[in-house]
Amino acid sequence: MIRLLHVDDDRTILELSGIFLGRGGDIIADCVLSGETAAEMLKSQKYDAIVSDYQMPGWSGIDLLKHVRQNDQVTPFLFFSDQKDEDIVIEALTCGADFFLPKGHQVRSQFIQLEHAIRETVKRRRAEEQHERISSLLRIREAAFRSSHCPLALCDTEGRIQYANPAGLAIWGYTDEQEVIGRSAVDFVVSPEITGNDIQELFTERAWSGCAVARRRDGTTFDARVSVNVVDGDSGRPLGFVAAFSDISRQNRAREQLESISRDIRFVTESAAAMMDFTQGADIYGFIADSLSHLAPQGSVIVLSSVLRDSVVRLEAVRGEESAVASIERAFGMPLEGLSLHPPAGGLGPAIPQSFVQVEGGIDTITFGLLPREVCRKIQELPFFEKVIGRGLWWEGKLHGVTAILLPPGSMPKNTDILDLFILHCSAVLQRREAEHLIGNRDMDQIRYQ
């Protein structure tokens, strides 16, 4: 449908316009006799095109054109006039007219030409407006795409990257999009393995979402959540797909840490409950050392000692890989379990920490300086050993034992608070056992479960 404003001081022309231009049913013309009336019509109506005579009483066609172009640079304006002078035509076109069609004596043919000119100018203007709308929309979308904090990539139907926004480049470790454009999206995914068939299946499924291991520019990897959607053209045929990424490595690490802590707390709780039922003759130190082996990093060596009333430190249990324990015993020159140490005055008590800390001086410190330095050096040079953490088994100001964990290179317990919690349980149980031993076995069952 085309809304037309036709301005001419000749009523016959306007009547013929209504007949010839309106016969198709899709051109609706408002006809007025003067430029001033046309200007008033334009205040309340919007037209797809304006047709005007050049020479009219009052406002001329040029006057009307200039008035229109003050606020409207896009509505097609056509002159349909008896004037044929070249200077007049040039003036009209210079002032912003889209077409200048001279009137003639062949009424039918001249209105056919006028109708064609109207349709063509309106068609061209609508195409320009559509192109401008699409261009504006594309610019808006591109701006949104580029400014998005979500990493995004556009790929063609072969899976080759055609565009990646700054966030997408950053997540892969790039700064220049030319380094990724044209490369296959498969190059940036370690797992799951993606083939050409998988990409083609995507255009059947239309969308995919899931998790993958992605590869950065420097070869390192990260856990990614990926969402992929097919992009279609106006014809409905796929143009490619857009992929959105997010780095979930931190979330995964946090989830793994939470699961690990939950498992360890459950293990500590169950182990502490089990120790409550140990009899006086049970190997409680061996049980504690076994439990610490479960909580400590793989490859650690656990050394657990008791502190006797005369301040003698006795090695009650040693746990670790058999080869590691054997290497330490060779350096000592004797079995570790059962070994007694007599610390010098002041070697115990406040010097023994009440929570796990890294032990400065390593082996020499945990043996209270009683071993030859050569022996300490040999142990500390063993390939499976890097540093020592340790603490005392304290409960209500009383020291019941000492534990040390010899850690392999590059490792630390994931959560020393869990270790401290377990040792605190153990210390309480050891103090209870000592109290039970002092009062004897009389009515022990009653006392134990009060």
Coordinates of N, CA and C in Angstrom, one line a residue, residues 102-332:
P102 N 7.9 15.4 -16.9 CA 7.2 16.4 -17.6 C 5.8 15.8 -18.0
K103 N 4.8 16.7 -18.0 CA 3.5 16.3 -18.5 C 3.5 16.3 -20.0
G104 N 2.6 15.6 -20.6 CA 2.5 15.5 -22.0 C 1.1 15.4 -22.5
H105 N 0.9 15.2 -23.8 CA -0.5 15.1 -24.3 C -1.0 13.7 -24.3
Q106 N -0.2 12.7 -24.2 CA -0.6 11.4 -24.1 C -0.9 11.0 -22.6
V107 N -2.2 11.3 -22.3 CA -2.6 11.2 -20.8 C -2.3 9.8 -20.3
R108 N -2.7 8.7 -21.0 CA -2.6 7.4 -20.5 C -1.1 7.0 -20.2
S109 N -0.3 7.3 -21.3 CA 1.1 7.0 -21.2 C 1.9 7.8 -20.1
Q110 N 1.5 9.1 -19.9 CA 2.2 9.9 -18.9 C 1.8 9.5 -17.5
F111 N 0.6 9.0 -17.3 CA 0.2 8.5 -16.0 C 0.8 7.1 -15.7
I112 N 1.0 6.4 -16.8 CA 1.7 5.1 -16.6 C 3.1 5.4 -16.1
Q113 N 3.8 6.4 -16.8 CA 5.1 6.7 -16.4 C 5.2 7.3 -15.0
L114 N 4.1 8.1 -14.6 CA 4.1 8.6 -13.3 C 3.9 7.5 -12.2
E115 N 3.0 6.6 -12.5 CA 2.8 5.5 -11.6 C 4.1 4.7 -11.4
H116 N 4.8 4.4 -12.5 CA 6.0 3.7 -12.5 C 7.1 4.4 -11.6
A117 N 7.2 5.7 -11.8 CA 8.1 6.6 -11.1 C 7.8 6.5 -9.6
I118 N 6.5 6.7 -9.3 CA 6.1 6.6 -7.9 C 6.5 5.3 -7.2
R119 N 6.1 4.2 -7.9 CA 6.4 2.9 -7.4 C 7.9 2.7 -7.2
E120 N 8.7 3.1 -8.2 CA 10.1 2.9 -8.1 C 10.8 3.7 -7.0
T121 N 10.4 5.0 -6.9 CA 11.0 5.8 -5.8 C 10.6 5.3 -4.4
V122 N 9.3 4.9 -4.3 CA 8.9 4.4 -3.0 C 9.6 3.1 -2.7
K123 N 9.7 2.2 -3.7 CA 10.4 0.9 -3.5 C 11.8 1.2 -3.1
R124 N 12.5 2.1 -3.8 CA 13.9 2.4 -3.5 C 14.0 2.9 -2.1
R125 N 13.1 3.9 -1.7 CA 13.2 4.5 -0.4 C 12.9 3.4 0.7
R126 N 11.9 2.5 0.5 CA 11.7 1.5 1.5 C 12.9 0.5 1.6
A127 N 13.5 0.2 0.5 CA 14.7 -0.6 0.5 C 15.8 0.0 1.3
E128 N 16.0 1.4 1.1 CA 17.0 2.1 1.8 C 16.7 2.1 3.3
E129 N 15.4 2.3 3.7 CA 15.0 2.3 5.1 C 15.2 0.9 5.7
Q130 N 14.9 -0.1 4.9 CA 15.0 -1.5 5.4 C 16.5 -1.8 5.6
H131 N 17.3 -1.3 4.7 CA 18.8 -1.5 4.8 C 19.3 -0.8 6.0
E132 N 18.8 0.4 6.2 CA 19.3 1.2 7.3 C 18.9 0.6 8.7
R133 N 17.6 0.0 8.7 CA 17.2 -0.6 9.9 C 18.0 -1.9 10.2
I134 N 18.3 -2.6 9.1 CA 19.1 -3.8 9.3 C 20.5 -3.5 9.7
S135 N 21.1 -2.4 9.1 CA 22.4 -2.0 9.4 C 22.5 -1.5 10.9
S136 N 21.4 -0.8 11.3 CA 21.4 -0.3 12.7 C 21.3 -1.4 13.6
L137 N 20.4 -2.4 13.3 CA 20.3 -3.6 14.1 C 21.5 -4.4 14.2
L138 N 22.2 -4.5 13.1 CA 23.5 -5.2 13.1 C 24.5 -4.5 13.9
R139 N 24.5 -3.2 13.8 CA 25.5 -2.4 14.6 C 25.2 -2.5 16.1
I140 N 23.9 -2.5 16.5 CA 23.5 -2.7 17.9 C 23.9 -4.1 18.3
R141 N 23.6 -5.1 17.5 CA 23.9 -6.4 17.9 C 25.4 -6.6 18.0
E142 N 26.2 -6.0 17.1 CA 27.6 -6.2 17.1 C 28.2 -5.5 18.4
A143 N 27.6 -4.3 18.7 CA 28.1 -3.6 19.9 C 27.8 -4.4 21.2
A144 N 26.6 -5.0 21.2 CA 26.2 -5.9 22.3 C 27.1 -7.1 22.4
F145 N 27.4 -7.7 21.2 CA 28.2 -8.8 21.1 C 29.6 -8.5 21.6
R146 N 30.2 -7.4 21.2 CA 31.5 -7.0 21.6 C 31.6 -6.6 23.0
S147 N 30.6 -6.0 23.5 CA 30.7 -5.5 24.9 C 30.2 -6.6 25.9
S148 N 29.7 -7.7 25.4 CA 29.3 -8.8 26.4 C 30.5 -9.3 27.1
H149 N 30.2 -9.5 28.4 CA 31.3 -10.2 29.3 C 31.3 -11.7 29.0
C150 N 30.3 -12.2 28.3 CA 30.2 -13.6 28.1 C 31.1 -13.9 26.8
P151 N 32.0 -14.8 26.9 CA 32.8 -15.2 25.7 C 32.0 -15.8 24.6
L152 N 32.0 -15.2 23.4 CA 31.2 -15.7 22.3 C 32.1 -15.8 21.0
A153 N 31.6 -16.8 20.2 CA 32.3 -17.0 18.9 C 31.3 -17.4 17.9
L154 N 31.4 -16.8 16.7 CA 30.6 -17.1 15.5 C 31.4 -18.0 14.6
C155 N 30.7 -19.1 14.2 CA 31.4 -20.1 13.3 C 30.5 -20.3 12.1
D156 N 31.2 -20.7 10.9 CA 30.4 -21.0 9.7 C 30.0 -22.4 9.8
T157 N 29.4 -22.9 8.7 CA 28.8 -24.3 8.7 C 29.9 -25.3 8.8
E158 N 31.1 -25.0 8.5 CA 32.3 -25.9 8.6 C 32.9 -25.9 10.0
G159 N 32.4 -25.0 10.9 CA 33.0 -24.9 12.2 C 34.2 -24.0 12.3
R160 N 34.4 -23.2 11.2 CA 35.5 -22.3 11.3 C 35.1 -21.0 11.9
I161 N 35.9 -20.4 12.8 CA 35.6 -19.2 13.5 C 35.6 -18.0 12.6
Q162 N 34.5 -17.3 12.5 CA 34.4 -16.1 11.7 C 34.5 -14.8 12.6
Y163 N 34.2 -14.9 13.9 CA 34.3 -13.7 14.7 C 34.3 -14.2 16.2
A164 N 35.1 -13.6 17.0 CA 35.1 -13.8 18.4 C 35.2 -12.5 19.2
N165 N 34.3 -12.3 20.1 CA 34.3 -11.0 20.9 C 35.5 -11.0 21.8
P166 N 35.8 -9.8 22.3 CA 37.0 -9.6 23.2 C 37.0 -10.6 24.4
A167 N 35.8 -10.8 25.0 CA 35.8 -11.8 26.1 C 36.1 -13.2 25.6
G168 N 35.7 -13.5 24.4 CA 36.1 -14.8 23.9 C 37.6 -15.0 23.6
L169 N 38.2 -13.9 23.1 CA 39.6 -13.9 22.9 C 40.3 -14.0 24.2
A170 N 39.9 -13.3 25.2 CA 40.6 -13.3 26.5 C 40.5 -14.7 27.1
I171 N 39.4 -15.4 27.0 CA 39.3 -16.6 27.7 C 40.3 -17.7 27.1
W172 N 40.6 -17.5 25.8 CA 41.6 -18.4 25.2 C 43.0 -17.8 25.2
G173 N 43.2 -16.6 25.8 CA 44.5 -16.1 25.9 C 45.0 -15.3 24.7
Y174 N 44.1 -14.8 23.8 CA 44.4 -14.1 22.6 C 44.1 -12.6 22.8
T175 N 44.7 -11.7 22.0 CA 44.3 -10.3 22.0 C 43.9 -9.9 20.6
D176 N 44.4 -10.6 19.6 CA 44.1 -10.2 18.2 C 43.2 -11.2 17.6
E177 N 42.0 -10.8 17.1 CA 41.1 -11.8 16.6 C 41.6 -12.4 15.3
Q178 N 42.5 -11.8 14.6 CA 43.0 -12.4 13.4 C 43.8 -13.7 13.7
E179 N 44.2 -13.9 14.9 CA 44.9 -15.1 15.3 C 43.9 -16.3 15.4
V180 N 42.6 -16.1 15.5 CA 41.6 -17.2 15.6 C 40.7 -17.3 14.4
I181 N 40.5 -16.2 13.7 CA 39.6 -16.2 12.6 C 40.1 -17.2 11.5
G182 N 39.2 -18.0 11.1 CA 39.5 -19.0 10.1 C 39.9 -20.3 10.6
R183 N 40.2 -20.4 11.9 CA 40.6 -21.6 12.6 C 39.4 -22.4 13.0
S184 N 39.5 -23.7 13.0 CA 38.4 -24.6 13.4 C 38.2 -24.5 14.9
A185 N 36.9 -24.4 15.3 CA 36.6 -24.4 16.7 C 37.1 -25.6 17.4
V186 N 37.3 -26.7 16.7 CA 37.8 -28.0 17.3 C 39.2 -27.8 17.9
D187 N 40.0 -26.8 17.3 CA 41.4 -26.6 17.8 C 41.4 -26.1 19.2
F188 N 40.3 -25.6 19.7 CA 40.2 -25.0 21.0 C 39.6 -25.9 22.1
V189 N 39.3 -27.1 21.7 CA 38.6 -28.1 22.5 C 39.5 -29.3 22.7
V190 N 39.8 -29.7 23.9 CA 40.6 -30.9 24.2 C 39.7 -32.1 24.3
S191 N 38.6 -32.0 25.0 CA 37.6 -33.1 25.2 C 36.3 -32.4 25.4
P192 N 35.2 -33.1 25.0 CA 35.2 -34.3 24.3 C 35.7 -34.1 22.8
E193 N 36.1 -35.2 22.2 CA 36.7 -35.1 20.9 C 35.5 -34.8 19.9
I194 N 35.8 -33.8 19.1 CA 34.8 -33.3 18.1 C 35.2 -33.6 16.7
T195 N 34.4 -34.2 15.9 CA 34.7 -34.4 14.5 C 33.8 -33.6 13.6
G196 N 34.1 -33.7 12.3 CA 33.3 -33.0 11.3 C 31.8 -33.4 11.3
N197 N 31.7 -34.7 11.5 CA 30.3 -35.3 11.6 C 29.5 -34.7 12.8
D198 N 30.2 -34.5 13.9 CA 29.6 -33.9 15.1 C 29.1 -32.5 14.8
I199 N 29.9 -31.7 14.0 CA 29.5 -30.4 13.6 C 28.2 -30.4 12.7
Q200 N 28.2 -31.3 11.8 CA 27.1 -31.4 10.9 C 25.8 -31.9 11.6
E201 N 26.0 -32.8 12.6 CA 24.8 -33.2 13.4 C 24.2 -32.0 14.2
L202 N 25.1 -31.1 14.5 CA 24.6 -29.9 15.3 C 23.5 -29.2 14.5
F203 N 23.6 -29.1 13.2 CA 22.6 -28.4 12.3 C 21.3 -29.2 12.3
T204 N 21.4 -30.5 12.6 CA 20.1 -31.2 12.7 C 19.5 -31.1 14.1
E205 N 20.3 -31.1 15.1 CA 19.8 -31.0 16.5 C 19.5 -29.5 16.8
R206 N 20.1 -28.6 16.1 CA 19.8 -27.1 16.3 C 20.5 -26.5 17.5
A207 N 20.8 -27.2 18.5 CA 21.4 -26.7 19.7 C 22.2 -27.7 20.5
W208 N 23.2 -27.3 21.2 CA 23.9 -28.3 22.1 C 24.4 -27.5 23.3
S209 N 24.4 -28.1 24.5 CA 25.0 -27.5 25.7 C 25.6 -28.6 26.5
G210 N 26.7 -28.2 27.2 CA 27.3 -29.2 28.0 C 28.7 -28.7 28.5
C211 N 29.5 -29.5 29.0 CA 30.8 -29.1 29.5 C 31.9 -29.7 28.6
A212 N 33.0 -29.0 28.6 CA 34.2 -29.4 27.8 C 35.5 -28.9 28.5
V213 N 36.6 -29.5 28.1 CA 37.9 -29.0 28.5 C 38.4 -28.2 27.3
A214 N 38.7 -26.9 27.5 CA 39.1 -26.1 26.4 C 40.6 -25.8 26.6
R215 N 41.2 -25.5 25.4 CA 42.7 -25.2 25.4 C 43.0 -23.7 25.1
R216 N 43.8 -23.2 26.0 CA 44.2 -21.8 25.8 C 45.4 -21.7 24.8
R217 N 45.8 -20.5 24.4 CA 46.9 -20.3 23.5 C 48.2 -20.9 24.0
D218 N 48.4 -20.8 25.3 CA 49.7 -21.3 25.8 C 49.7 -22.8 26.1
G219 N 48.6 -23.4 25.7 CA 48.5 -24.9 25.9 C 47.9 -25.3 27.2
T220 N 47.7 -24.4 28.1 CA 47.0 -24.8 29.4 C 45.5 -25.0 29.1
T221 N 44.8 -25.7 30.0 CA 43.4 -26.0 29.7 C 42.5 -25.4 30.9
F222 N 41.3 -25.3 30.6 CA 40.3 -24.9 31.6 C 39.0 -25.6 31.4
D223 N 38.2 -25.8 32.4 CA 36.9 -26.4 32.3 C 35.9 -25.3 31.8
A224 N 35.1 -25.7 30.8 CA 34.2 -24.7 30.2 C 32.8 -25.3 30.1
R225 N 31.8 -24.4 30.4 CA 30.5 -24.7 30.1 C 30.2 -24.1 28.7
V226 N 29.6 -24.8 27.8 CA 29.4 -24.4 26.4 C 28.0 -24.5 26.0
S227 N 27.5 -23.5 25.3 CA 26.1 -23.5 24.8 C 26.2 -23.1 23.3
V228 N 25.7 -23.9 22.4 CA 25.8 -23.7 21.0 C 24.4 -23.7 20.4
N229 N 24.2 -22.7 19.5 CA 22.9 -22.6 18.8 C 23.2 -22.2 17.3
V230 N 22.4 -22.9 16.5 CA 22.5 -22.7 15.0 C 21.9 -21.3 14.7
V231 N 22.5 -20.6 13.7 CA 22.0 -19.3 13.2 C 21.5 -19.6 11.7
D232 N 20.3 -19.2 11.4 CA 19.7 -19.3 10.1 C 19.7 -18.0 9.4
G233 N 19.7 -18.1 8.0 CA 19.5 -16.9 7.2 C 18.1 -16.7 6.9
D234 N 17.7 -15.7 6.1 CA 16.3 -15.4 5.8 C 15.7 -16.5 5.0
S235 N 16.5 -17.3 4.3 CA 15.9 -18.5 3.6 C 15.6 -19.7 4.4
G236 N 16.1 -19.6 5.7 CA 15.9 -20.7 6.6 C 17.1 -21.7 6.6
R237 N 18.0 -21.5 5.7 CA 19.2 -22.3 5.6 C 20.2 -21.9 6.7
P238 N 20.9 -22.8 7.3 CA 21.9 -22.5 8.4 C 23.0 -21.7 7.8
L239 N 23.4 -20.6 8.5 CA 24.6 -19.8 8.2 C 25.8 -20.2 9.0
G240 N 25.5 -20.8 10.1 CA 26.6 -21.2 11.0 C 26.1 -21.4 12.4
F241 N 26.9 -21.2 13.4 CA 26.4 -21.3 14.8 C 27.2 -20.3 15.7
V242 N 26.5 -20.0 16.8 CA 27.2 -19.1 17.8 C 27.4 -20.0 19.0
A243 N 28.6 -19.9 19.6 CA 28.9 -20.6 20.8 C 29.3 -19.7 21.9
A244 N 28.7 -19.9 23.0 CA 28.9 -19.1 24.3 C 29.7 -20.0 25.3
F245 N 30.7 -19.4 25.8 CA 31.6 -20.2 26.8 C 31.6 -19.5 28.1
S246 N 31.8 -20.3 29.1 CA 32.1 -19.7 30.5 C 33.1 -20.6 31.2
D247 N 34.1 -20.0 31.8 CA 35.2 -20.8 32.5 C 34.6 -21.2 33.9
I248 N 34.4 -22.5 34.1 CA 33.9 -23.0 35.3 C 35.0 -23.7 36.1
S249 N 36.2 -23.4 35.8 CA 37.3 -24.1 36.6 C 37.2 -23.8 38.1
R250 N 37.0 -22.5 38.4 CA 37.0 -22.2 39.8 C 35.8 -22.8 40.5
Q251 N 34.6 -22.9 39.8 CA 33.5 -23.5 40.4 C 33.8 -25.0 40.6
N252 N 34.4 -25.6 39.6 CA 34.7 -27.1 39.8 C 35.7 -27.3 40.9
R253 N 36.7 -26.4 41.0 CA 37.7 -26.6 42.1 C 37.0 -26.4 43.4
A254 N 36.1 -25.4 43.5 CA 35.4 -25.2 44.8 C 34.5 -26.4 45.1
R255 N 33.9 -27.0 44.1 CA 33.0 -28.1 44.3 C 33.8 -29.3 44.8
E256 N 35.0 -29.5 44.1 CA 35.9 -30.6 44.5 C 36.4 -30.4 45.9
Q257 N 36.7 -29.2 46.3 CA 37.2 -28.9 47.6 C 36.1 -29.2 48.7
L258 N 34.9 -28.7 48.3 CA 33.8 -29.0 49.3 C 33.5 -30.4 49.5
E259 N 33.6 -31.2 48.4 CA 33.3 -32.6 48.5 C 34.5 -33.3 49.3
S260 N 35.7 -32.8 49.0 CA 36.9 -33.4 49.8 C 36.7 -33.1 51.3
I261 N 36.4 -31.8 51.6 CA 36.2 -31.5 53.0 C 35.1 -32.3 53.6
S262 N 34.0 -32.5 52.9 CA 32.9 -33.2 53.5 C 33.3 -34.7 53.7
R263 N 34.0 -35.3 52.8 CA 34.5 -36.6 52.9 C 35.4 -36.7 54.1
D264 N 36.3 -35.8 54.3 CA 37.3 -35.8 55.4 C 36.6 -35.6 56.7
I265 N 35.7 -34.7 56.8 CA 34.9 -34.5 58.0 C 34.2 -35.8 58.4
R266 N 33.5 -36.4 57.4 CA 32.8 -37.6 57.7 C 33.8 -38.7 58.2
F267 N 34.9 -38.8 57.5 CA 35.9 -39.8 57.9 C 36.4 -39.5 59.4
V268 N 36.7 -38.2 59.7 CA 37.2 -37.9 61.0 C 36.1 -38.2 62.1
T269 N 34.9 -37.9 61.8 CA 33.8 -38.2 62.7 C 33.7 -39.7 63.0
E270 N 33.7 -40.5 61.9 CA 33.6 -41.9 62.0 C 34.8 -42.5 62.8
S271 N 36.0 -42.0 62.5 CA 37.2 -42.5 63.1 C 37.2 -42.1 64.6
A272 N 36.7 -40.9 64.9 CA 36.7 -40.5 66.3 C 35.7 -41.4 67.1
A273 N 34.6 -41.7 66.5 CA 33.6 -42.5 67.1 C 34.1 -44.0 67.3
A274 N 34.9 -44.4 66.3 CA 35.5 -45.8 66.5 C 36.5 -45.9 67.6
M275 N 37.2 -44.8 67.8 CA 38.2 -44.8 68.9 C 37.6 -44.9 70.3
M276 N 36.4 -44.4 70.4 CA 35.7 -44.5 71.7 C 35.5 -45.9 72.2
D277 N 35.5 -46.8 71.4 CA 35.3 -48.2 71.8 C 36.6 -49.0 71.9
F278 N 37.7 -48.4 71.7 CA 39.0 -49.1 71.8 C 39.2 -49.5 73.3
T279 N 39.7 -50.7 73.4 CA 40.0 -51.2 74.8 C 41.5 -50.7 75.1
Q280 N 41.8 -50.9 76.4 CA 43.2 -50.5 76.8 C 44.3 -51.1 76.0
G281 N 44.1 -52.4 75.6 CA 45.1 -53.1 74.9 C 45.2 -52.9 73.4
A282 N 44.2 -52.1 72.9 CA 44.1 -51.9 71.4 C 45.3 -51.0 71.0
D283 N 45.7 -51.1 69.7 CA 46.7 -50.3 69.2 C 46.1 -49.0 68.7
I284 N 45.8 -48.1 69.6 CA 45.2 -46.8 69.2 C 46.1 -45.9 68.4
Y285 N 47.4 -46.0 68.7 CA 48.4 -45.1 68.0 C 48.5 -45.6 66.5
G286 N 48.4 -46.9 66.3 CA 48.4 -47.4 64.9 C 47.2 -47.0 64.2
F287 N 46.1 -47.0 64.9 CA 44.8 -46.5 64.3 C 44.9 -45.0 63.9
I288 N 45.4 -44.2 64.8 CA 45.6 -42.8 64.5 C 46.5 -42.6 63.4
A289 N 47.6 -43.3 63.3 CA 48.5 -43.1 62.2 C 47.9 -43.5 60.9
D290 N 47.1 -44.6 60.9 CA 46.4 -45.1 59.7 C 45.4 -44.0 59.2
S291 N 44.7 -43.4 60.1 CA 43.8 -42.4 59.8 C 44.5 -41.1 59.2
L292 N 45.6 -40.8 59.8 CA 46.3 -39.6 59.3 C 46.8 -39.9 57.9
S293 N 47.2 -41.1 57.6 CA 47.7 -41.5 56.2 C 46.5 -41.3 55.2
H294 N 45.3 -41.5 55.7 CA 44.2 -41.3 54.8 C 43.9 -39.8 54.5
L295 N 44.2 -39.0 55.5 CA 44.0 -37.5 55.4 C 45.1 -36.8 54.8
A296 N 46.4 -37.3 54.9 CA 47.5 -36.6 54.4 C 47.7 -36.8 52.9
P297 N 48.5 -36.0 52.2 CA 48.7 -36.2 50.8 C 49.4 -37.5 50.5
Q298 N 49.1 -38.0 49.3 CA 49.7 -39.3 48.9 C 51.2 -39.2 48.9
G299 N 51.8 -40.3 49.4 CA 53.3 -40.3 49.4 C 53.9 -39.7 50.7
S300 N 53.0 -39.3 51.7 CA 53.5 -38.8 52.9 C 53.9 -39.9 53.9
V301 N 54.8 -39.6 54.8 CA 55.2 -40.6 55.9 C 54.7 -40.0 57.2
I302 N 53.9 -40.8 57.9 CA 53.4 -40.4 59.2 C 54.2 -40.9 60.3
V303 N 54.6 -40.1 61.2 CA 55.4 -40.5 62.4 C 54.6 -40.1 63.6
L304 N 54.2 -41.0 64.5 CA 53.4 -40.7 65.6 C 54.1 -41.2 66.9
S305 N 54.2 -40.3 67.9 CA 54.9 -40.6 69.1 C 54.0 -40.4 70.3
S306 N 54.3 -41.1 71.4 CA 53.6 -40.9 72.6 C 54.6 -40.1 73.5
V307 N 54.1 -39.4 74.5 CA 54.9 -38.8 75.5 C 54.6 -39.4 76.8
L308 N 55.6 -40.1 77.4 CA 55.4 -40.8 78.7 C 55.6 -39.8 79.8
R309 N 55.2 -40.3 81.0 CA 55.1 -39.4 82.2 C 56.5 -38.8 82.5
D310 N 57.5 -39.5 82.2 CA 58.9 -39.0 82.5 C 59.5 -38.2 81.3
S311 N 58.5 -37.7 80.4 CA 58.9 -36.9 79.3 C 59.7 -37.6 78.2
V312 N 59.6 -39.0 78.2 CA 60.3 -39.7 77.2 C 59.4 -39.8 76.0
V313 N 59.9 -39.5 74.8 CA 59.1 -39.6 73.5 C 59.4 -40.9 72.9
R314 N 58.3 -41.7 72.7 CA 58.4 -43.0 72.1 C 57.7 -43.1 70.8
L315 N 58.4 -43.5 69.7 CA 57.8 -43.7 68.4 C 56.8 -44.9 68.4
E316 N 55.5 -44.6 68.3 CA 54.5 -45.6 68.5 C 54.1 -46.2 67.1
A317 N 54.1 -45.4 66.1 CA 53.6 -45.9 64.8 C 54.3 -45.1 63.7
V318 N 54.6 -45.7 62.6 CA 55.1 -45.1 61.4 C 54.3 -45.6 60.2
R319 N 53.8 -44.8 59.4 CA 53.0 -45.2 58.2 C 53.5 -44.5 57.0
G320 N 53.5 -45.2 55.9 CA 53.9 -44.6 54.6 C 54.2 -45.7 53.6
E321 N 54.6 -45.4 52.4 CA 55.0 -46.4 51.5 C 56.2 -47.2 52.0
E322 N 56.2 -48.5 51.8 CA 57.2 -49.4 52.4 C 58.6 -48.9 52.0
S323 N 58.8 -48.6 50.8 CA 60.1 -48.2 50.3 C 60.6 -46.9 51.0
A324 N 59.7 -46.0 51.3 CA 60.0 -44.7 51.9 C 60.4 -45.0 53.4
V325 N 59.6 -45.8 54.1 CA 59.9 -46.1 55.5 C 61.2 -46.8 55.6
A326 N 61.5 -47.7 54.7 CA 62.7 -48.5 54.7 C 63.9 -47.6 54.5
S327 N 63.8 -46.6 53.6 CA 64.9 -45.7 53.4 C 65.2 -44.8 54.6
I328 N 64.1 -44.4 55.3 CA 64.4 -43.6 56.6 C 65.0 -44.5 57.6
E329 N 64.6 -45.8 57.8 CA 65.1 -46.7 58.8 C 66.6 -47.0 58.4
R330 N 66.9 -47.0 57.2 CA 68.3 -47.3 56.8 C 69.2 -46.1 57.2
A331 N 68.7 -44.9 57.1 CA 69.4 -43.7 57.5 C 69.5 -43.7 59.0
F332 N 68.5 -44.1 59.8 CA 68.6 -44.2 61.2 C 69.5 -45.3 61.7

